[in-house]
């Protein structure tokens, strides 16, 4: 069966409902009109016969002078005691002998129905009685009813057609936003262009808010898609450099290297690049596992004060710059954390502080706790971060222009996004305050209630 649209379904449904309701109303109206008209005809018949019966009847005059033959659709007749017609005229087609009764009754002659009513009156100059007979054709009634019904039917049909058409227009209008949503979705499917939006504007009904949510969802999908694209291109870019170096070193070794010193130098360059690739691949793997929530987190009760001091010792030892490291680490702070991941977080923050500070600078590492949180802070007097870059430093592969030169040191712009992930998978958060040329402060907050 061919699918019919919701618009048509709704229109057909309420048109059908209106037809059914109207038919019931029309039938009721028909019955009421019949009753009213019948009542009106009976009233008219009685009233006309009553009026005719009030005149003075002069004896023996044939016909009685002044007796009206026809009034307001009623045929009038006057009969004497012997049933002889002495006034008025029997309507054409009525042939039987007259009978008299003061009850309204109906009789059919030649297929036509008549209402009949009689009234007995006293003769003005004797004790004899006379009968005034009134006859009215029921055809009038049928005609009146059919004309009323015809009008009613016509009016109802016009109302149904107008209401159905108006209803269809309203539904059609209400469906405009739905059509727009469908068109936008189809355009996106056909072109793959995620920048398309429905843009219905402000509206109060549910469809408008659906379109708004749809647009928001498209924003998010587009951003995620762009991030994914950027990530893939950055990752391949980062891998291409060490691969190129390794290939050229291999070429040099096979074609140009003469002495064992040449071989040793090329081999150590290859080793450095391979280590760099291995580090990058390791970090990418960790990030992707974090994304997919498949990274296993081994929570164990850990002395965080010890871990922070250990990281400080290590970083101080490998630092090649003349930078003072100040420790404000409260002792005995413990929590249930993944020791390996938390060490990574501390290392990334402290090593960044070293990397982006110059000789003579100062780094302060602090660890303290209050009632609800454990707070780890690393501040430095380094190059600082521009305000407009503060939001971007958490993105994968993001490196500010000034730090790009640091690439040679093996930094790839993945450290802070890992810090953010580690903080979040521990139920914590990380924040930054920085001023260009003055220094930066990174703070990791771990709620004590977190697992
Ligand atoms: P990278 O490997 O480049 O250090 P990160 O993700 O750790 O990558 O940091 C991203 C960027 O944030 C860095 O390139 C640098 O521009 C900026 N940044 C991070 N830490 C600091 C800091 N302590 N001082 C100044 N800039 C920093």
Short mmCIF file of C-alpha atoms and ligand atoms in Angstrom, two decimals:
data_model
loop_
_atom_site.label_atom_id
_atom_site.label_comp_id
_atom_site.label_asym_id
_atom_site.label_seq_id
_atom_site.Cartn_x
_atom_site.Cartn_y
_atom_site.Cartn_z
CA UNK A 1 0.00 0.00 0.00
CA UNK A 2 1.28 3.41 -0.90
CA UNK A 3 2.45 5.35 2.16
CA UNK A 4 0.39 8.44 2.83
CA UNK A 5 1.86 11.45 4.54
CA UNK A 6 1.08 12.34 8.16
CA UNK A 7 -0.43 15.63 6.90
CA UNK A 8 -2.91 13.73 4.73
CA UNK A 9 -3.60 11.17 7.46
CA UNK A 10 -4.42 13.88 10.02
CA UNK A 11 -6.54 15.81 7.51
CA UNK A 12 -8.45 12.66 6.48
CA UNK A 13 -8.90 11.67 10.11
CA UNK A 14 -10.47 14.89 11.27
CA UNK A 15 -12.46 15.31 8.03
CA UNK A 16 -13.94 11.85 8.63
CA UNK A 17 -14.59 12.70 12.28
CA UNK A 18 -16.30 15.93 11.22
CA UNK A 19 -18.43 14.07 8.65
CA UNK A 20 -19.55 11.54 11.28
CA UNK A 21 -20.30 14.24 13.87
CA UNK A 22 -22.09 16.36 11.25
CA UNK A 23 -24.16 13.37 10.09
CA UNK A 24 -25.28 12.72 13.68
CA UNK A 25 -26.09 16.41 14.16
CA UNK A 26 -27.94 16.54 10.82
CA UNK A 27 -30.03 13.48 11.73
CA UNK A 28 -30.88 15.02 15.09
CA UNK A 29 -31.70 18.32 13.39
CA UNK A 30 -33.85 16.51 10.85
CA UNK A 31 -35.86 14.81 13.59
CA UNK A 32 -36.20 18.09 15.50
CA UNK A 33 -37.23 20.03 12.38
CA UNK A 34 -39.80 17.39 11.48
CA UNK A 35 -41.27 17.63 14.92
CA UNK A 36 -41.24 21.44 14.88
CA UNK A 37 -42.81 21.67 11.44
CA UNK A 38 -45.44 19.06 12.31
CA UNK A 39 -46.19 21.01 15.44
CA UNK A 40 -46.35 24.24 13.45
CA UNK A 41 -48.74 22.69 10.84
CA UNK A 42 -51.01 21.28 13.55
CA UNK A 43 -51.07 24.67 15.33
CA UNK A 44 -51.83 26.42 12.07
CA UNK A 45 -54.61 23.92 11.27
CA UNK A 46 -56.24 24.25 14.72
CA UNK A 47 -55.90 28.03 14.75
CA UNK A 48 -57.36 28.47 11.24
CA UNK A 49 -60.30 26.13 11.99
CA UNK A 50 -60.86 27.96 15.33
CA UNK A 51 -60.92 31.34 13.61
CA UNK A 52 -63.36 30.05 10.97
CA UNK A 53 -65.62 28.65 13.65
CA UNK A 54 -66.07 32.06 15.31
CA UNK A 55 -68.22 33.54 12.53
CA UNK A 56 -72.02 33.87 12.75
CA UNK A 57 -73.69 31.29 10.57
CA UNK A 58 -76.96 32.43 8.99
CA UNK A 59 -79.43 29.56 8.54
CA UNK A 60 -80.35 28.08 5.20
CA UNK A 61 -78.01 30.20 3.18
CA UNK A 62 -76.18 28.09 0.65
CA UNK A 63 -73.33 28.79 0.60
CA UNK A 64 -72.84 30.60 3.91
CA UNK A 65 -71.83 34.14 3.04
CA UNK A 66 -68.36 35.22 4.19
CA UNK A 67 -67.07 31.70 4.90
CA UNK A 68 -63.49 31.57 3.70
CA UNK A 69 -62.55 28.64 1.49
CA UNK A 70 -58.79 28.77 2.03
CA UNK A 71 -56.64 30.42 4.63
CA UNK A 72 -52.87 30.06 5.39
CA UNK A 73 -52.60 26.80 3.40
CA UNK A 74 -55.67 25.28 5.10
CA UNK A 75 -58.69 24.27 3.03
CA UNK A 76 -61.86 25.06 5.03
CA UNK A 77 -65.30 23.42 4.77
CA UNK A 78 -68.54 23.84 6.66
CA UNK A 79 -70.94 20.94 7.08
CA UNK A 80 -74.43 20.78 8.60
CA UNK A 81 -75.73 18.03 10.88
CA UNK A 82 -76.59 15.84 7.91
CA UNK A 83 -73.04 15.94 6.63
CA UNK A 84 -74.05 18.24 3.78
CA UNK A 85 -71.38 20.71 2.62
CA UNK A 86 -72.80 24.20 3.17
CA UNK A 87 -69.63 26.30 2.96
CA UNK A 88 -66.10 26.07 1.48
CA UNK A 89 -64.80 23.60 -1.02
CA UNK A 90 -63.47 20.03 -0.77
CA UNK A 91 -59.89 19.97 -2.11
CA UNK A 92 -59.35 18.20 -5.39
CA UNK A 93 -58.78 14.44 -5.00
CA UNK A 94 -60.71 13.96 -1.71
CA UNK A 95 -63.64 11.83 -2.60
CA UNK A 96 -64.81 9.93 0.48
CA UNK A 97 -67.72 10.76 2.71
CA UNK A 98 -66.80 13.20 5.44
CA UNK A 99 -66.29 11.98 9.02
CA UNK A 100 -66.00 14.34 11.98
CA UNK A 101 -63.66 14.32 14.96
CA UNK A 102 -61.99 17.02 17.01
CA UNK A 103 -58.72 14.97 16.99
CA UNK A 104 -56.08 15.82 14.41
CA UNK A 105 -55.62 12.82 12.09
CA UNK A 106 -53.93 12.04 8.80
CA UNK A 107 -55.42 10.49 5.68
CA UNK A 108 -53.83 9.56 2.37
CA UNK A 109 -55.51 10.19 -0.97
CA UNK A 110 -53.78 9.28 -4.20
CA UNK A 111 -50.44 8.99 -2.43
CA UNK A 112 -50.69 12.47 -0.83
CA UNK A 113 -51.07 12.75 2.91
CA UNK A 114 -53.36 15.34 4.57
CA UNK A 115 -53.85 16.52 8.13
CA UNK A 116 -57.53 16.86 9.03
CA UNK A 117 -59.17 18.59 11.97
CA UNK A 118 -62.84 19.32 12.70
CA UNK A 119 -64.56 21.59 15.12
CA UNK A 120 -68.21 21.47 16.11
CA UNK A 121 -70.01 24.84 16.36
CA UNK A 122 -73.50 25.91 17.34
CA UNK A 123 -75.90 27.22 14.68
CA UNK A 124 -76.60 30.89 15.48
CA UNK A 125 -80.40 30.64 15.23
CA UNK A 126 -81.15 27.05 16.24
CA UNK A 127 -79.91 24.17 18.37
CA UNK A 128 -78.50 22.47 15.35
CA UNK A 129 -74.78 21.91 15.21
CA UNK A 130 -72.41 22.52 12.35
CA UNK A 131 -68.91 21.20 11.65
CA UNK A 132 -66.00 23.31 10.47
CA UNK A 133 -63.46 21.05 8.76
CA UNK A 134 -59.86 22.02 8.02
CA UNK A 135 -57.60 20.06 5.68
CA UNK A 136 -53.94 20.82 5.07
CA UNK A 137 -51.63 18.91 2.77
CA UNK A 138 -48.60 17.23 4.36
CA UNK A 139 -46.70 17.87 1.12
CA UNK A 140 -46.02 21.35 2.45
CA UNK A 141 -44.50 19.80 5.53
CA UNK A 142 -42.35 17.44 3.47
CA UNK A 143 -41.29 20.34 1.29
CA UNK A 144 -40.46 22.53 4.27
CA UNK A 145 -38.46 19.73 5.92
CA UNK A 146 -36.59 18.87 2.74
CA UNK A 147 -35.76 22.53 2.09
CA UNK A 148 -34.53 22.98 5.70
CA UNK A 149 -32.48 19.79 5.40
CA UNK A 150 -31.11 20.82 2.04
CA UNK A 151 -29.93 24.10 3.53
CA UNK A 152 -28.49 22.36 6.55
CA UNK A 153 -26.71 19.82 4.42
CA UNK A 154 -25.27 22.47 2.13
CA UNK A 155 -24.10 24.59 5.05
CA UNK A 156 -22.52 21.59 6.77
CA UNK A 157 -20.78 20.48 3.58
CA UNK A 158 -19.36 24.00 3.09
CA UNK A 159 -18.20 24.08 6.73
CA UNK A 160 -16.54 20.64 6.40
CA UNK A 161 -14.76 21.59 3.17
CA UNK A 162 -13.58 24.93 4.62
CA UNK A 163 -12.49 23.35 7.92
CA UNK A 164 -10.64 20.51 6.14
CA UNK A 165 -8.90 22.92 3.80
CA UNK A 166 -8.02 25.32 6.64
CA UNK A 167 -6.83 22.39 8.77
CA UNK A 168 -4.69 21.09 5.93
CA UNK A 169 -3.12 24.53 5.49
CA UNK A 170 -2.35 24.76 9.23
CA UNK A 171 -0.80 21.27 9.29
CA UNK A 172 1.12 22.05 6.16
CA UNK A 173 2.51 25.17 7.79
CA UNK A 174 3.32 23.29 10.98
CA UNK A 175 5.23 20.75 8.90
CA UNK A 176 7.41 23.35 7.15
CA UNK A 177 10.13 23.05 9.85
CA UNK A 178 9.99 19.24 9.60
CA UNK A 179 10.50 19.50 5.84
CA UNK A 180 13.42 21.83 6.45
CA UNK A 181 14.99 19.35 8.88
CA UNK A 182 14.56 16.54 6.34
CA UNK A 183 16.00 18.64 3.51
CA UNK A 184 19.02 19.63 5.61
CA UNK A 185 19.66 16.01 6.63
CA UNK A 186 19.39 14.92 2.98
CA UNK A 187 21.77 17.68 1.86
CA UNK A 188 24.29 16.60 4.50
CA UNK A 189 24.00 12.96 3.41
CA UNK A 190 24.40 13.88 -0.26
CA UNK A 191 27.26 16.35 0.11
CA UNK A 192 28.90 15.15 3.34
CA UNK A 193 29.10 18.83 4.26
CA UNK A 194 28.68 18.96 8.04
CA UNK A 195 28.63 22.77 8.10
CA UNK A 196 24.98 22.85 6.95
CA UNK A 197 22.45 23.92 9.59
CA UNK A 198 18.66 23.99 9.77
CA UNK A 199 18.58 27.49 11.29
CA UNK A 200 14.87 27.70 12.00
CA UNK A 201 15.34 30.66 14.28
CA UNK A 202 13.39 31.31 17.43
CA UNK A 203 10.15 29.46 17.83
CA UNK A 204 8.26 28.15 20.78
CA UNK A 205 6.93 24.82 19.62
CA UNK A 206 8.52 21.39 19.97
CA UNK A 207 9.66 21.21 16.36
CA UNK A 208 11.63 24.44 16.73
CA UNK A 209 13.40 23.12 19.80
CA UNK A 210 14.05 19.83 17.99
CA UNK A 211 15.67 21.79 15.14
CA UNK A 212 17.75 23.75 17.68
CA UNK A 213 18.96 20.54 19.32
CA UNK A 214 19.65 19.08 15.89
CA UNK A 215 21.80 22.11 15.01
CA UNK A 216 23.67 21.83 18.30
CA UNK A 217 24.26 18.15 17.62
CA UNK A 218 25.61 19.01 14.17
CA UNK A 219 27.95 21.55 15.79
CA UNK A 220 29.31 18.86 18.05
CA UNK A 221 29.59 16.29 15.26
CA UNK A 222 31.35 18.79 13.03
CA UNK A 223 33.78 19.74 15.79
CA UNK A 224 34.49 16.09 16.60
CA UNK A 225 34.93 15.34 12.92
CA UNK A 226 37.31 18.28 12.46
CA UNK A 227 39.25 17.24 15.56
CA UNK A 228 39.52 13.71 14.23
CA UNK A 229 40.74 14.98 10.85
CA UNK A 230 43.23 17.30 12.51
CA UNK A 231 44.42 14.51 14.79
CA UNK A 232 45.03 12.11 11.90
CA UNK A 233 46.86 14.72 9.88
CA UNK A 234 48.96 15.83 12.89
CA UNK A 235 49.80 12.24 13.82
CA UNK A 236 50.92 11.40 10.29
CA UNK A 237 52.89 14.64 10.14
CA UNK A 238 54.64 13.84 13.43
CA UNK A 239 55.48 10.33 12.24
CA UNK A 240 56.69 11.46 8.84
CA UNK A 241 59.68 13.44 10.22
CA UNK A 242 61.38 10.58 12.12
CA UNK A 243 60.63 8.16 9.27
CA UNK A 244 62.25 10.58 6.78
CA UNK A 245 65.31 10.94 9.06
CA UNK A 246 65.61 7.16 9.47
CA UNK A 247 65.36 6.61 5.70
CA UNK A 248 67.98 9.22 4.91
CA UNK A 249 70.32 7.83 7.59
CA UNK A 250 69.90 4.35 6.13
CA UNK A 251 70.65 5.69 2.67
CA UNK A 252 73.74 7.43 4.02
CA UNK A 253 74.89 4.23 5.72
CA UNK A 254 74.50 2.11 2.61
CA UNK A 255 75.93 4.57 0.14
CA UNK A 256 78.19 7.12 1.82
CA UNK A 257 79.34 5.92 5.26
CA UNK A 258 83.02 5.10 5.20
CA UNK A 259 84.19 4.72 8.79
CA UNK A 260 82.77 3.00 11.84
CA UNK A 261 82.32 6.46 13.39
CA UNK A 262 79.96 7.36 10.50
CA UNK A 263 78.00 4.16 11.11
CA UNK A 264 77.82 4.77 14.85
CA UNK A 265 76.58 8.33 14.36
CA UNK A 266 73.90 7.27 11.87
CA UNK A 267 72.82 4.37 14.08
CA UNK A 268 72.43 6.62 17.12
CA UNK A 269 70.42 9.11 15.02
CA UNK A 270 68.19 6.25 13.87
CA UNK A 271 67.83 5.12 17.50
CA UNK A 272 66.81 8.64 18.60
CA UNK A 273 64.19 8.88 15.87
CA UNK A 274 62.91 5.36 16.58
CA UNK A 275 62.60 6.25 20.28
CA UNK A 276 60.72 9.39 19.32
CA UNK A 277 58.35 7.36 17.15
CA UNK A 278 57.92 4.77 19.85
CA UNK A 279 57.09 7.50 22.40
CA UNK A 280 54.60 9.08 20.01
CA UNK A 281 52.95 5.76 19.19
CA UNK A 282 52.78 4.92 22.91
CA UNK A 283 51.13 8.25 23.71
CA UNK A 284 48.69 7.93 20.81
CA UNK A 285 47.77 4.45 21.97
CA UNK A 286 47.18 5.65 25.53
CA UNK A 287 45.05 8.57 24.32
CA UNK A 288 43.02 6.37 22.02
CA UNK A 289 42.42 3.87 24.85
CA UNK A 290 41.34 6.75 27.06
CA UNK A 291 38.96 7.90 24.32
CA UNK A 292 37.42 4.49 24.03
CA UNK A 293 37.41 4.03 27.80
CA UNK A 294 39.39 0.83 27.35
CA UNK A 295 42.44 2.01 29.28
CA UNK A 296 42.70 -0.11 32.39
CA UNK A 297 43.04 2.03 35.48
CA UNK A 298 44.72 0.30 38.37
CA UNK A 299 43.67 2.17 41.46
CA UNK A 300 45.87 1.54 44.48
CA UNK A 301 46.44 3.39 47.69
CA UNK A 302 49.39 5.64 46.91
CA UNK A 303 51.49 8.09 48.88
CA UNK A 304 51.06 11.03 46.54
CA UNK A 305 53.53 13.18 48.50
CA UNK A 306 56.24 10.58 47.83
CA UNK A 307 55.29 10.32 44.16
CA UNK A 308 55.43 14.13 43.71
CA UNK A 309 58.85 14.32 45.45
CA UNK A 310 60.14 11.47 43.30
CA UNK A 311 59.04 13.24 40.09
CA UNK A 312 60.70 16.47 41.30
CA UNK A 313 63.98 14.63 42.03
CA UNK A 314 63.96 12.99 38.63
CA UNK A 315 63.13 16.17 36.69
CA UNK A 316 65.67 18.17 38.64
CA UNK A 317 68.29 15.60 37.81
CA UNK A 318 67.71 15.48 34.07
CA UNK A 319 67.20 19.24 33.73
CA UNK A 320 69.80 20.88 31.52
CA UNK A 321 68.87 24.42 32.58
CA UNK A 322 69.83 26.44 35.60
CA UNK A 323 66.39 26.65 37.16
CA UNK A 324 65.56 26.64 40.88
CA UNK A 325 62.94 24.04 41.87
CA UNK A 326 61.07 24.98 45.04
CA UNK A 327 59.04 22.21 46.71
CA UNK A 328 56.09 22.88 48.95
CA UNK A 329 54.94 19.30 49.28
CA UNK A 330 52.98 18.38 52.40
CA UNK A 331 53.94 14.93 53.56
CA UNK A 332 51.69 11.91 54.03
CA UNK A 333 49.01 12.78 51.50
CA UNK A 334 47.55 9.51 50.26
CA UNK A 335 44.80 8.58 47.82
CA UNK A 336 43.64 5.71 45.71
CA UNK A 337 44.98 6.46 42.21
CA UNK A 338 46.62 4.82 39.21
CA UNK A 339 50.24 5.33 40.22
CA UNK A 340 51.61 5.09 36.69
CA UNK A 341 49.11 7.56 35.18
CA UNK A 342 49.44 10.04 38.04
CA UNK A 343 53.24 9.99 37.74
CA UNK A 344 52.78 10.75 34.05
CA UNK A 345 50.56 13.73 34.91
CA UNK A 346 53.14 15.11 37.37
CA UNK A 347 56.01 14.52 34.93
CA UNK A 348 54.21 16.25 32.05
CA UNK A 349 53.46 19.36 34.15
CA UNK A 350 56.91 19.63 35.75
CA UNK A 351 58.78 18.88 32.50
CA UNK A 352 56.72 21.52 30.68
CA UNK A 353 57.63 24.03 33.41
CA UNK A 354 61.31 23.27 32.76
CA UNK A 355 60.89 23.26 29.01
CA UNK A 356 59.15 26.64 28.85
CA UNK A 357 61.37 28.41 31.41
CA UNK A 358 64.79 29.94 30.84
CA UNK A 359 67.97 29.76 32.86
CA UNK A 360 67.63 31.66 36.12
CA UNK A 361 63.92 30.91 36.33
CA UNK A 362 62.00 29.41 39.22
CA UNK A 363 59.59 26.48 39.41
CA UNK A 364 57.41 25.85 42.41
CA UNK A 365 55.79 22.46 42.93
CA UNK A 366 53.16 22.29 45.67
CA UNK A 367 51.01 19.52 47.11
CA UNK A 368 48.43 20.08 49.81
CA UNK A 369 45.01 18.89 50.83
CA UNK A 370 41.91 20.44 52.30
CA UNK A 371 38.71 18.84 53.53
CA UNK A 372 37.53 17.73 50.13
CA UNK A 373 40.43 17.91 47.66
CA UNK A 374 44.05 17.06 47.09
CA UNK A 375 45.68 19.91 45.17
CA UNK A 376 48.82 19.61 43.10
CA UNK A 377 50.24 22.83 41.59
CA UNK A 378 53.16 23.63 39.30
CA UNK A 379 54.03 27.28 38.71
CA UNK A 380 56.91 28.70 36.77
CA UNK A 381 58.42 32.01 35.76
CA UNK A 382 58.68 30.91 32.13
CA UNK A 383 57.50 32.30 28.80
CA UNK A 384 53.83 32.14 29.71
CA UNK A 385 50.91 31.51 27.39
CA UNK A 386 48.92 34.11 25.43
CA UNK A 387 45.32 34.54 26.59
CA UNK A 388 43.87 33.47 23.24
CA UNK A 389 45.86 30.22 23.38
CA UNK A 390 44.85 29.19 26.88
CA UNK A 391 41.83 27.26 25.63
CA UNK A 392 43.74 25.47 22.89
CA UNK A 393 46.70 24.07 24.82
CA UNK A 394 44.62 21.04 25.90
CA UNK A 395 44.03 20.01 22.30
CA UNK A 396 46.06 17.18 20.86
CA UNK A 397 49.19 18.23 18.95
CA UNK A 398 48.61 21.86 19.84
CA UNK A 399 51.87 23.75 20.26
CA UNK A 400 52.07 27.50 20.40
CA UNK A 401 54.30 29.10 17.77
CA UNK A 402 56.98 29.98 20.25
CA UNK A 403 57.20 26.42 21.46
CA UNK A 404 57.30 24.82 18.04
CA UNK A 405 61.06 25.20 18.05
CA UNK A 406 61.03 22.96 21.07
CA UNK A 407 60.02 20.11 18.75
CA UNK A 408 63.60 19.07 18.56
CA UNK A 409 63.33 18.16 22.25
CA UNK A 410 60.78 15.56 21.39
CA UNK A 411 57.69 17.51 22.48
CA UNK A 412 54.71 16.75 20.29
CA UNK A 413 51.85 18.67 21.81
CA UNK A 414 50.25 15.62 23.43
CA UNK A 415 51.37 16.16 27.03
CA UNK A 416 48.59 18.44 28.25
CA UNK A 417 45.77 16.55 26.53
CA UNK A 418 47.02 13.47 28.38
CA UNK A 419 47.16 15.46 31.63
CA UNK A 420 43.52 16.46 31.11
CA UNK A 421 42.47 12.89 30.36
CA UNK A 422 44.31 11.47 33.38
CA UNK A 423 42.79 14.13 35.65
CA UNK A 424 39.29 13.40 34.32
CA UNK A 425 39.53 9.62 34.53
CA UNK A 426 40.41 10.09 38.22
CA UNK A 427 37.31 12.26 38.66
CA UNK A 428 39.48 15.37 38.98
CA UNK A 429 40.19 18.46 36.90
CA UNK A 430 43.09 20.58 35.75
CA UNK A 431 43.24 24.33 35.23
CA UNK A 432 45.75 26.93 34.08
CA UNK A 433 46.51 30.56 34.79
CA UNK A 434 49.17 32.26 32.73
CA UNK A 435 50.54 35.58 31.58
CA UNK A 436 52.72 35.96 28.56
CA UNK A 437 56.32 36.72 29.61
CA UNK A 438 55.54 36.32 33.31
CA UNK A 439 54.84 32.63 33.88
CA UNK A 440 52.21 29.94 34.19
CA UNK A 441 50.49 28.00 36.93
CA UNK A 442 48.86 24.61 36.37
CA UNK A 443 46.66 23.16 39.12
CA UNK A 444 45.42 19.56 39.32
CA UNK A 445 42.54 19.04 41.77
CA UNK A 446 41.63 15.53 42.88
CA UNK A 447 38.42 15.22 44.92
CA UNK A 448 38.90 12.97 47.92
CA UNK A 449 35.54 11.33 47.34
CA UNK A 450 36.61 10.13 43.89
CA UNK A 451 37.59 6.51 43.44
P1 LIG B 1 54.33 19.98 24.26
O1 LIG B 1 54.76 18.61 23.99
O2 LIG B 1 54.46 20.89 23.12
O3 LIG B 1 54.88 20.54 25.55
P2 LIG B 1 51.89 20.02 25.70
O4 LIG B 1 50.58 19.42 25.39
O5 LIG B 1 52.54 19.59 26.96
O6 LIG B 1 52.78 19.81 24.44
O7 LIG B 1 51.71 21.59 25.76
C1 LIG B 1 51.00 22.22 24.73
C2 LIG B 1 51.47 23.65 24.58
O8 LIG B 1 51.13 24.39 25.75
C3 LIG B 1 52.94 23.79 24.48
O9 LIG B 1 53.37 23.67 23.15
C4 LIG B 1 53.17 25.19 25.00
O10 LIG B 1 52.94 26.14 24.00
C5 LIG B 1 52.10 25.34 26.04
N1 LIG B 1 52.60 25.12 27.40
C6 LIG B 1 52.46 24.01 28.13
N2 LIG B 1 53.03 24.17 29.36
C7 LIG B 1 53.56 25.42 29.39
C8 LIG B 1 54.26 26.20 30.36
N3 LIG B 1 54.53 25.73 31.55
N4 LIG B 1 54.59 27.45 30.01
C9 LIG B 1 54.31 27.95 28.81
N5 LIG B 1 53.66 27.28 27.84
C10 LIG B 1 53.31 26.03 28.14
#
